[in-house]
Coordinates of C-alpha atoms and ligand atoms in Angstrom, one line a residue:
M1276 CA 179.7 25.7 -194.3
A1277 CA 179.3 24.0 -197.6
D1278 CA 175.9 22.6 -198.5
R1279 CA 176.2 18.9 -198.1
H1280 CA 173.1 17.9 -199.9
Y1281 CA 173.5 16.2 -203.3
R1282 CA 171.0 15.6 -206.1
I1283 CA 172.1 12.5 -208.0
A1284 CA 170.5 11.2 -211.1
V1285 CA 170.5 7.4 -211.5
I1286 CA 170.4 5.6 -214.8
G1287 CA 170.5 1.8 -214.2
G1288 CA 170.2 1.1 -217.9
D1289 CA 170.4 -2.3 -219.4
G1290 CA 171.4 -5.9 -218.5
I1291 CA 173.5 -6.0 -215.3
G1292 CA 173.5 -2.2 -215.1
P1293 CA 170.5 -1.9 -212.7
E1294 CA 171.8 -5.0 -210.7
V1295 CA 175.1 -3.4 -209.9
T1296 CA 173.9 0.1 -209.6
D1297 CA 171.5 -1.0 -206.8
Q1298 CA 174.6 -2.1 -204.9
G1299 CA 176.4 1.2 -205.4
L1300 CA 173.3 3.0 -204.1
K1301 CA 173.3 0.8 -200.9
A1302 CA 176.9 1.9 -200.3
L1303 CA 176.0 5.5 -201.0
A1304 CA 173.1 5.4 -198.5
A1305 CA 175.4 3.8 -195.8
A1306 CA 178.0 6.5 -196.4
S1307 CA 175.5 9.2 -196.2
D1308 CA 174.1 7.9 -192.9
R1309 CA 177.6 7.7 -191.5
S1310 CA 179.0 11.0 -192.7
G1311 CA 176.1 13.4 -192.4
F1312 CA 175.6 14.4 -196.0
T1313 CA 172.2 14.0 -197.6
V1314 CA 171.4 12.6 -201.0
E1315 CA 168.4 12.8 -203.2
T1316 CA 168.4 10.1 -205.9
N1317 CA 166.2 10.5 -208.9
H1318 CA 165.8 7.4 -211.1
Y1319 CA 165.5 7.7 -214.8
D1320 CA 164.1 4.9 -216.9
L1321 CA 166.4 5.0 -219.9
G1322 CA 167.9 2.2 -222.0
G1323 CA 166.7 -0.7 -224.1
A1324 CA 163.4 -1.3 -222.4
R1325 CA 162.2 2.3 -222.8
Y1326 CA 163.5 2.5 -226.4
L1327 CA 161.6 -0.7 -227.3
R1328 CA 158.4 0.5 -225.6
T1329 CA 158.4 4.1 -226.8
G1330 CA 161.1 4.6 -229.4
E1331 CA 162.8 7.2 -227.1
V1332 CA 166.5 7.1 -226.3
L1333 CA 167.0 10.4 -224.5
P1334 CA 164.2 12.9 -224.8
D1335 CA 165.5 16.6 -224.6
T1336 CA 163.3 17.2 -221.6
V1337 CA 165.0 14.3 -219.7
E1338 CA 168.5 15.6 -220.7
A1339 CA 167.6 19.0 -219.4
E1340 CA 166.5 17.4 -216.0
L1341 CA 169.7 15.4 -215.8
A1342 CA 171.7 18.7 -216.3
G1343 CA 170.2 20.0 -213.1
H1344 CA 171.8 17.3 -210.9
D1345 CA 175.1 17.4 -209.0
A1346 CA 176.2 14.1 -210.6
I1347 CA 174.9 11.1 -212.6
L1348 CA 175.4 7.4 -211.8
L1349 CA 175.0 5.1 -214.8
G1350 CA 175.0 1.3 -214.8
A1351 CA 175.5 0.3 -218.5
V1352 CA 173.6 0.7 -221.7
G1353 CA 173.3 -1.6 -224.7
T1354 CA 171.4 -4.8 -225.3
P1355 CA 171.3 -7.4 -228.0
D1356 CA 167.6 -6.5 -228.5
V1357 CA 168.5 -3.1 -230.0
P1358 CA 170.9 -2.5 -232.9
P1359 CA 174.4 -1.6 -231.9
G1360 CA 175.0 2.1 -231.4
V1361 CA 171.4 3.2 -230.9
L1362 CA 171.7 3.3 -227.2
E1363 CA 175.4 3.7 -226.8
R1364 CA 175.6 6.7 -229.1
G1365 CA 172.1 8.0 -228.4
L1366 CA 172.4 8.0 -224.6
L1367 CA 176.0 7.6 -223.3
L1368 CA 178.0 9.3 -226.0
R1369 CA 175.3 12.0 -226.3
L1370 CA 175.7 12.8 -222.6
R1371 CA 179.5 12.8 -222.8
F1372 CA 179.3 15.2 -225.7
D1373 CA 176.4 17.5 -224.7
F1374 CA 177.7 17.8 -221.1
D1375 CA 181.3 18.3 -222.3
L1376 CA 182.5 15.4 -220.1
Y1377 CA 185.9 15.8 -221.8
V1378 CA 188.0 13.5 -219.4
N1379 CA 187.2 9.9 -218.8
L1380 CA 189.3 9.1 -215.8
R1381 CA 189.9 5.4 -215.3
P1382 CA 192.2 4.2 -212.5
V1383 CA 194.0 0.9 -212.9
K1384 CA 195.1 -0.2 -209.5
L1385 CA 195.6 -3.6 -208.0
L1386 CA 193.2 -4.2 -205.1
P1387 CA 194.7 -6.0 -202.0
G1388 CA 193.8 -9.7 -202.0
V1389 CA 192.5 -9.9 -205.5
P1390 CA 194.3 -12.3 -207.8
T1391 CA 195.7 -10.7 -210.9
P1392 CA 196.4 -12.8 -214.0
I1393 CA 199.8 -11.2 -214.1
A1394 CA 201.9 -13.8 -212.2
G1395 CA 204.0 -12.3 -209.5
L1396 CA 202.7 -8.8 -209.7
V1397 CA 202.5 -7.0 -206.3
P1398 CA 200.1 -4.2 -205.7
D1399 CA 202.6 -1.3 -205.7
R1400 CA 203.8 -2.3 -209.1
C1401 CA 200.5 -1.3 -210.7
D1402 CA 198.8 2.0 -209.7
M1403 CA 198.1 4.1 -212.8
L1404 CA 195.4 6.6 -213.8
I1405 CA 194.3 6.7 -217.4
A1406 CA 192.9 10.0 -218.6
R1407 CA 191.0 9.2 -221.8
E1408 CA 189.9 12.0 -224.1
N1409 CA 186.2 11.6 -224.1
T1410 CA 184.6 14.0 -226.6
E1411 CA 186.4 13.5 -229.9
G1412 CA 188.7 11.2 -231.9
A1413 CA 186.9 8.4 -233.7
Y1414 CA 183.8 8.8 -231.5
T1415 CA 182.3 12.0 -232.9
G1416 CA 180.3 10.1 -235.6
S1417 CA 181.9 12.1 -238.4
G1418 CA 181.9 10.0 -241.6
G1419 CA 179.3 8.3 -243.7
T1420 CA 178.5 5.5 -246.1
I1421 CA 178.2 5.9 -249.9
R1422 CA 177.1 3.4 -252.6
M1423 CA 175.7 1.3 -249.8
G1424 CA 175.0 -2.3 -250.8
T1425 CA 177.1 -2.2 -254.0
P1426 CA 180.5 -3.7 -254.5
H1427 CA 181.9 -0.1 -254.5
E1428 CA 180.5 0.7 -251.0
V1429 CA 182.6 3.1 -249.0
A1430 CA 182.5 3.6 -245.3
L1431 CA 184.3 6.6 -243.7
Q1432 CA 184.8 6.9 -240.0
E1433 CA 186.9 9.9 -239.3
S1434 CA 189.0 10.7 -236.2
I1435 CA 188.6 14.3 -235.2
N1436 CA 191.3 15.8 -233.1
T1437 CA 191.1 19.5 -232.1
R1438 CA 193.8 21.6 -230.4
L1439 CA 191.3 22.5 -227.7
G1440 CA 190.2 18.9 -227.1
V1441 CA 193.7 17.5 -227.0
E1442 CA 195.1 20.4 -224.9
R1443 CA 192.4 20.4 -222.2
V1444 CA 192.7 16.7 -221.4
T1445 CA 196.4 16.8 -221.5
R1446 CA 196.4 19.8 -219.1
F1447 CA 194.1 17.8 -216.8
A1448 CA 196.5 14.8 -217.0
F1449 CA 199.5 17.1 -216.1
E1450 CA 197.6 18.4 -213.0
Q1451 CA 196.8 14.8 -211.9
A1452 CA 200.4 13.7 -212.4
A1453 CA 201.7 16.8 -210.4
A1454 CA 199.5 15.6 -207.5
R1455 CA 200.6 12.0 -207.7
R1456 CA 204.1 10.5 -208.6
G1457 CA 204.9 13.3 -211.1
H1458 CA 205.1 11.3 -214.3
L1459 CA 202.9 11.6 -217.4
T1460 CA 202.9 9.2 -220.4
L1461 CA 201.3 10.0 -223.7
C1462 CA 199.9 6.9 -225.4
H1463 CA 199.2 7.2 -229.1
K1464 CA 200.2 5.8 -232.5
T1465 CA 202.3 8.7 -233.8
N1466 CA 204.2 6.4 -236.2
V1467 CA 201.1 5.8 -238.3
L1468 CA 198.5 8.4 -237.3
T1469 CA 200.9 11.1 -238.1
Y1470 CA 198.6 14.1 -238.3
A1471 CA 196.7 13.4 -235.1
G1472 CA 199.8 12.0 -233.4
D1473 CA 201.8 15.2 -234.2
L1474 CA 199.1 17.4 -232.6
W1475 CA 199.0 15.2 -229.5
Y1476 CA 202.8 15.0 -229.2
R1477 CA 203.4 18.8 -229.8
T1478 CA 200.7 19.6 -227.2
L1479 CA 202.4 17.3 -224.6
T1480 CA 205.8 18.9 -225.3
E1481 CA 204.5 22.4 -225.1
L1482 CA 202.5 21.9 -221.9
A1483 CA 205.5 20.1 -220.3
E1484 CA 207.3 23.4 -220.1
R1485 CA 204.7 24.7 -217.7
Y1486 CA 205.0 21.6 -215.5
P1487 CA 208.8 21.3 -214.7
D1488 CA 208.1 18.9 -211.8
V1489 CA 206.3 16.4 -214.1
T1490 CA 208.5 14.1 -216.2
T1491 CA 207.0 12.9 -219.5
D1492 CA 207.4 10.1 -221.9
Y1493 CA 205.7 8.5 -224.9
V1494 CA 204.5 5.0 -225.8
H1495 CA 202.8 3.7 -228.9
V1496 CA 199.5 2.1 -228.0
D1497 CA 200.6 -1.4 -229.1
A1498 CA 203.6 -1.3 -226.9
M1499 CA 201.4 0.2 -224.1
C1500 CA 199.4 -3.1 -224.2
L1501 CA 202.7 -5.0 -223.7
Y1502 CA 204.0 -2.8 -220.9
M1503 CA 200.7 -2.7 -219.0
V1504 CA 201.1 -6.5 -218.6
T1505 CA 204.9 -6.8 -218.3
S1506 CA 206.0 -3.6 -216.5
P1507 CA 203.0 -1.5 -215.3
E1508 CA 205.2 0.2 -212.7
R1509 CA 206.5 2.5 -215.5
F1510 CA 203.1 4.3 -215.6
D1511 CA 201.7 6.9 -213.3
V1512 CA 199.2 9.1 -215.3
V1513 CA 198.6 8.2 -218.9
V1514 CA 196.8 10.5 -221.3
T1515 CA 195.4 9.0 -224.5
D1516 CA 193.0 9.3 -227.4
N1517 CA 189.3 8.3 -227.0
L1518 CA 189.4 4.9 -228.8
F1519 CA 192.9 3.9 -227.5
G1520 CA 191.6 4.8 -224.0
D1521 CA 188.6 2.6 -224.5
I1522 CA 190.6 -0.4 -225.5
V1523 CA 193.5 -0.2 -223.0
T1524 CA 191.2 0.3 -220.1
D1525 CA 189.5 -3.1 -220.7
L1526 CA 193.0 -4.5 -220.6
G1527 CA 193.5 -2.5 -217.4
A1528 CA 190.4 -4.1 -215.9
A1529 CA 191.7 -7.6 -216.8
I1530 CA 195.0 -6.8 -215.1
Q1531 CA 193.1 -5.6 -212.0
G1532 CA 191.5 -9.0 -211.8
G1533 CA 188.2 -8.6 -213.8
M1534 CA 185.7 -6.4 -215.6
G1535 CA 183.7 -6.2 -212.4
L1536 CA 186.4 -4.2 -210.6
A1537 CA 187.1 -1.2 -212.9
A1538 CA 185.4 2.2 -212.2
S1539 CA 185.4 5.4 -214.2
G1540 CA 184.4 9.0 -214.1
N1541 CA 183.3 11.0 -217.1
L1542 CA 184.3 14.5 -215.9
N1543 CA 183.4 18.0 -216.8
P1544 CA 186.2 19.4 -214.6
E1545 CA 184.9 23.0 -214.6
G1546 CA 181.5 21.8 -213.2
R1547 CA 179.4 23.4 -215.9
F1548 CA 177.6 20.1 -216.2
P1549 CA 177.1 17.2 -213.9
S1550 CA 179.9 14.6 -214.2
L1551 CA 178.8 11.0 -214.9
F1552 CA 180.2 8.0 -213.1
E1553 CA 180.0 4.4 -214.4
P1554 CA 181.8 1.1 -214.3
V1555 CA 184.1 0.5 -217.2
H1556 CA 182.2 -2.7 -218.0
G1557 CA 179.0 -2.9 -220.1
S1558 CA 175.6 -4.6 -219.7
A1559 CA 177.0 -8.1 -219.8
P1560 CA 174.0 -9.8 -221.4
D1561 CA 175.7 -13.2 -221.0
I1562 CA 175.3 -13.0 -217.2
T1563 CA 172.3 -10.8 -216.7
G1564 CA 169.6 -11.8 -214.2
R1565 CA 171.7 -14.5 -212.4
G1566 CA 173.3 -12.7 -209.5
W1567 CA 176.7 -13.3 -211.0
A1568 CA 177.7 -9.7 -211.7
N1569 CA 180.5 -8.3 -209.5
P1570 CA 179.2 -5.1 -208.0
V1571 CA 182.6 -3.8 -206.9
A1572 CA 183.1 -1.6 -210.0
A1573 CA 179.8 0.1 -209.4
V1574 CA 180.5 0.7 -205.8
L1575 CA 184.0 2.1 -206.6
T1576 CA 182.2 4.3 -209.1
V1577 CA 180.2 5.7 -206.2
A1578 CA 183.5 6.4 -204.4
M1579 CA 184.8 8.3 -207.4
C1580 CA 181.5 10.3 -207.4
L1581 CA 181.8 11.1 -203.7
S1582 CA 185.4 12.3 -204.2
H1583 CA 184.3 14.5 -207.1
L1584 CA 181.6 16.0 -204.9
G1585 CA 184.2 16.8 -202.3
E1586 CA 183.2 14.1 -199.9
H1587 CA 186.7 12.6 -199.7
E1588 CA 186.4 11.0 -196.4
S1589 CA 183.2 9.2 -197.5
A1590 CA 184.9 8.1 -200.7
S1591 CA 187.7 6.5 -198.6
I1592 CA 185.1 4.8 -196.3
V1593 CA 183.4 3.3 -199.4
E1594 CA 186.8 2.1 -200.7
D1595 CA 187.6 0.6 -197.4
G1596 CA 184.2 -1.2 -197.4
V1597 CA 185.1 -2.8 -200.7
A1598 CA 188.5 -3.8 -199.4
A1599 CA 186.9 -5.4 -196.4
V1600 CA 184.6 -7.6 -198.6
L1601 CA 186.9 -8.5 -201.4
P1602 CA 188.7 -11.2 -199.4
T1603 CA 185.3 -12.9 -198.8
M1604 CA 184.8 -13.3 -202.5
E1605 CA 185.7 -16.6 -204.1
S1606 CA 186.0 -15.1 -207.6
M1607 CA 185.6 -11.7 -209.2
G1608 CA 182.4 -12.5 -211.1
G1609 CA 180.3 -15.4 -212.4
P1610 CA 178.7 -18.4 -210.8
D1611 CA 181.5 -19.1 -208.4
M1612 CA 181.7 -15.7 -206.6
G1613 CA 180.6 -17.3 -203.3
A1614 CA 177.7 -14.8 -203.0
T1615 CA 175.2 -13.1 -205.2
T1616 CA 175.5 -9.5 -206.5
D1617 CA 172.9 -8.5 -204.0
Q1618 CA 174.5 -10.3 -201.1
L1619 CA 177.8 -8.6 -201.9
G1620 CA 176.1 -5.3 -202.1
D1621 CA 174.6 -5.9 -198.6
R1622 CA 178.0 -6.9 -197.2
I1623 CA 179.8 -3.8 -198.6
A1624 CA 177.0 -1.5 -197.3
A1625 CA 177.3 -3.1 -193.9
A1626 CA 181.1 -2.7 -193.9
V1627 CA 180.6 1.0 -194.9
A1628 CA 178.1 1.5 -192.1
E1629 CA 180.4 -0.1 -189.5
G1630 CA 183.6 1.5 -190.8
Ligands
LIG1007 P1 180.8 -6.2 -221.2 O1 181.7 -5.3 -220.4 O2 179.3 -6.0 -221.0 O3 181.1 -7.7 -221.0 C1 182.4 -8.3 -221.3 C2 182.6 -9.5 -220.4 O4 182.8 -9.1 -219.1 C3 181.4 -10.4 -220.4 O5 181.9 -11.8 -220.4 C4 180.7 -10.1 -219.1 O6 180.0 -11.2 -218.5 C5 181.9 -9.7 -218.2 N1 181.5 -8.7 -217.2 C6 181.2 -7.4 -217.4 N2 180.9 -6.8 -216.3 C7 181.0 -7.8 -215.3 C8 180.7 -7.7 -213.9 N3 180.4 -6.6 -213.2 N4 180.9 -8.9 -213.2 C9 181.3 -10.0 -213.8 N5 181.6 -10.1 -215.2 C10 181.4 -9.0 -215.9 O7 181.1 -5.9 -222.8 P2 180.4 -6.4 -224.1 O8 179.9 -7.8 -223.9 O9 181.3 -6.1 -225.2 O10 179.1 -5.4 -224.3 C11 177.8 -5.7 -223.9 C12 176.9 -4.5 -224.2 O11 177.3 -3.5 -223.2 C13 177.1 -3.9 -225.5 O12 175.8 -3.5 -225.9 C14 178.0 -2.7 -225.3 O13 177.8 -1.7 -226.3 C15 177.6 -2.3 -224.0 N6 178.6 -1.5 -223.2 C16 178.2 -0.5 -222.5 C17 179.1 0.2 -221.7 C18 178.5 1.3 -220.8 O14 177.4 1.6 -220.8 N7 179.4 2.1 -220.2 C19 180.4 -0.2 -221.6 C20 180.8 -1.3 -222.4 C21 179.9 -1.9 -223.2
LIG1008 C1 183.0 2.4 -222.4 C2 182.1 1.8 -223.5 C3 181.6 2.8 -224.4 C4 182.8 3.4 -225.1 C5 180.5 2.4 -225.4 C6 179.4 1.7 -224.7 C7 180.0 3.5 -226.2 O1 182.8 0.7 -224.1 O2 182.6 3.3 -221.7 O3 184.2 1.9 -222.3 O4 183.2 2.9 -226.2 O5 183.3 4.4 -224.7
LIG1009 MN1 184.7 0.3 -223.3

């Protein structure tokens, strides 16, 4: 029988990160009590507070410890007290790159009973899975600044696209599509980014021959934003570049009903490194410390983690726990939720415990 003991590293991080992660952990504990698996959670003090105290973002020794876990749960990183990029690049992107978390999987699915800003949209018209490339594109940090501070200053920020990087995320997306409704869309900007776009498009076309049961199509990213709002039913699985994927998944969260609903998994599909699960949202400094953060995204992130660990039944139980509590919420975040972050976490955990 498979060993059902999991070592999970927890990085609450900044702002609302720790507030919502605590709620995810309550649901995890309830699921573990119910389903008979055991969890060891190890908390890591990383983020803005540690950086301001010690100057450290992610010491090598800590990264090596993280690598020894079965999965990582992260709340959010980034705070106005630290210059932009220090924590985001130094912690989150470093883990994505060093642990080769080459797929960022972000479901965009309407949850029953949650109002969507898209008038008249019914749940079965929007159920898509966005597979965002997560290790290259504009995110690698390739580039630089010359003649800084002069009128002739130049800033270069290059987008790196490798055959290996494009092919592996596209292959992953084909596999997902084959297991779902059998349709894969490439989202890019081939009409302007002709070099990168050509590599992505050729890769899609070549791999398509190996997946005769999956139909494919292509949309430019600007039109993608239009169709996500007007006709989301045209999408099943979508594969896209790192930066486009970042942008369209915030739109996806809005379509779902709010930033506090969208979950994601940064995956190393081969399991050479632990995968990292986090809400799509950030540290939300504008609402930190008030009990206004919607914990649902963080809880659904735990469900994605359980699914990745092979605990599919528990993942469904956690999703059902969320579904039971959503109708009790008066809004999807902010002062008018009808309950605090913590109270909602308790309610969801109770629903998970009861089943
Ligand atoms: P954000 O996602 O933190 O916030 C955008 C808006 O959504 C804000 O109005 C916020 O109040 C709201 N919001 C976010 N999560 C919510 C929740 N759970 N419930 C209710 N409302 C919620 O994005 P931002 O303001 O652009 O970024 C803030 C910081 O977070 C920056 O430092 C950024 O770099 C960082 N960030 C981190 C991650 C991550 O760690 N995964 C992701 C995105 C942004
Ligand atoms: C996300 C975030 C990150 C990204 C930032 C914090 C580096 O916005 O996970 O969506 O751009 O990927
Ligand atoms: Mn983002």
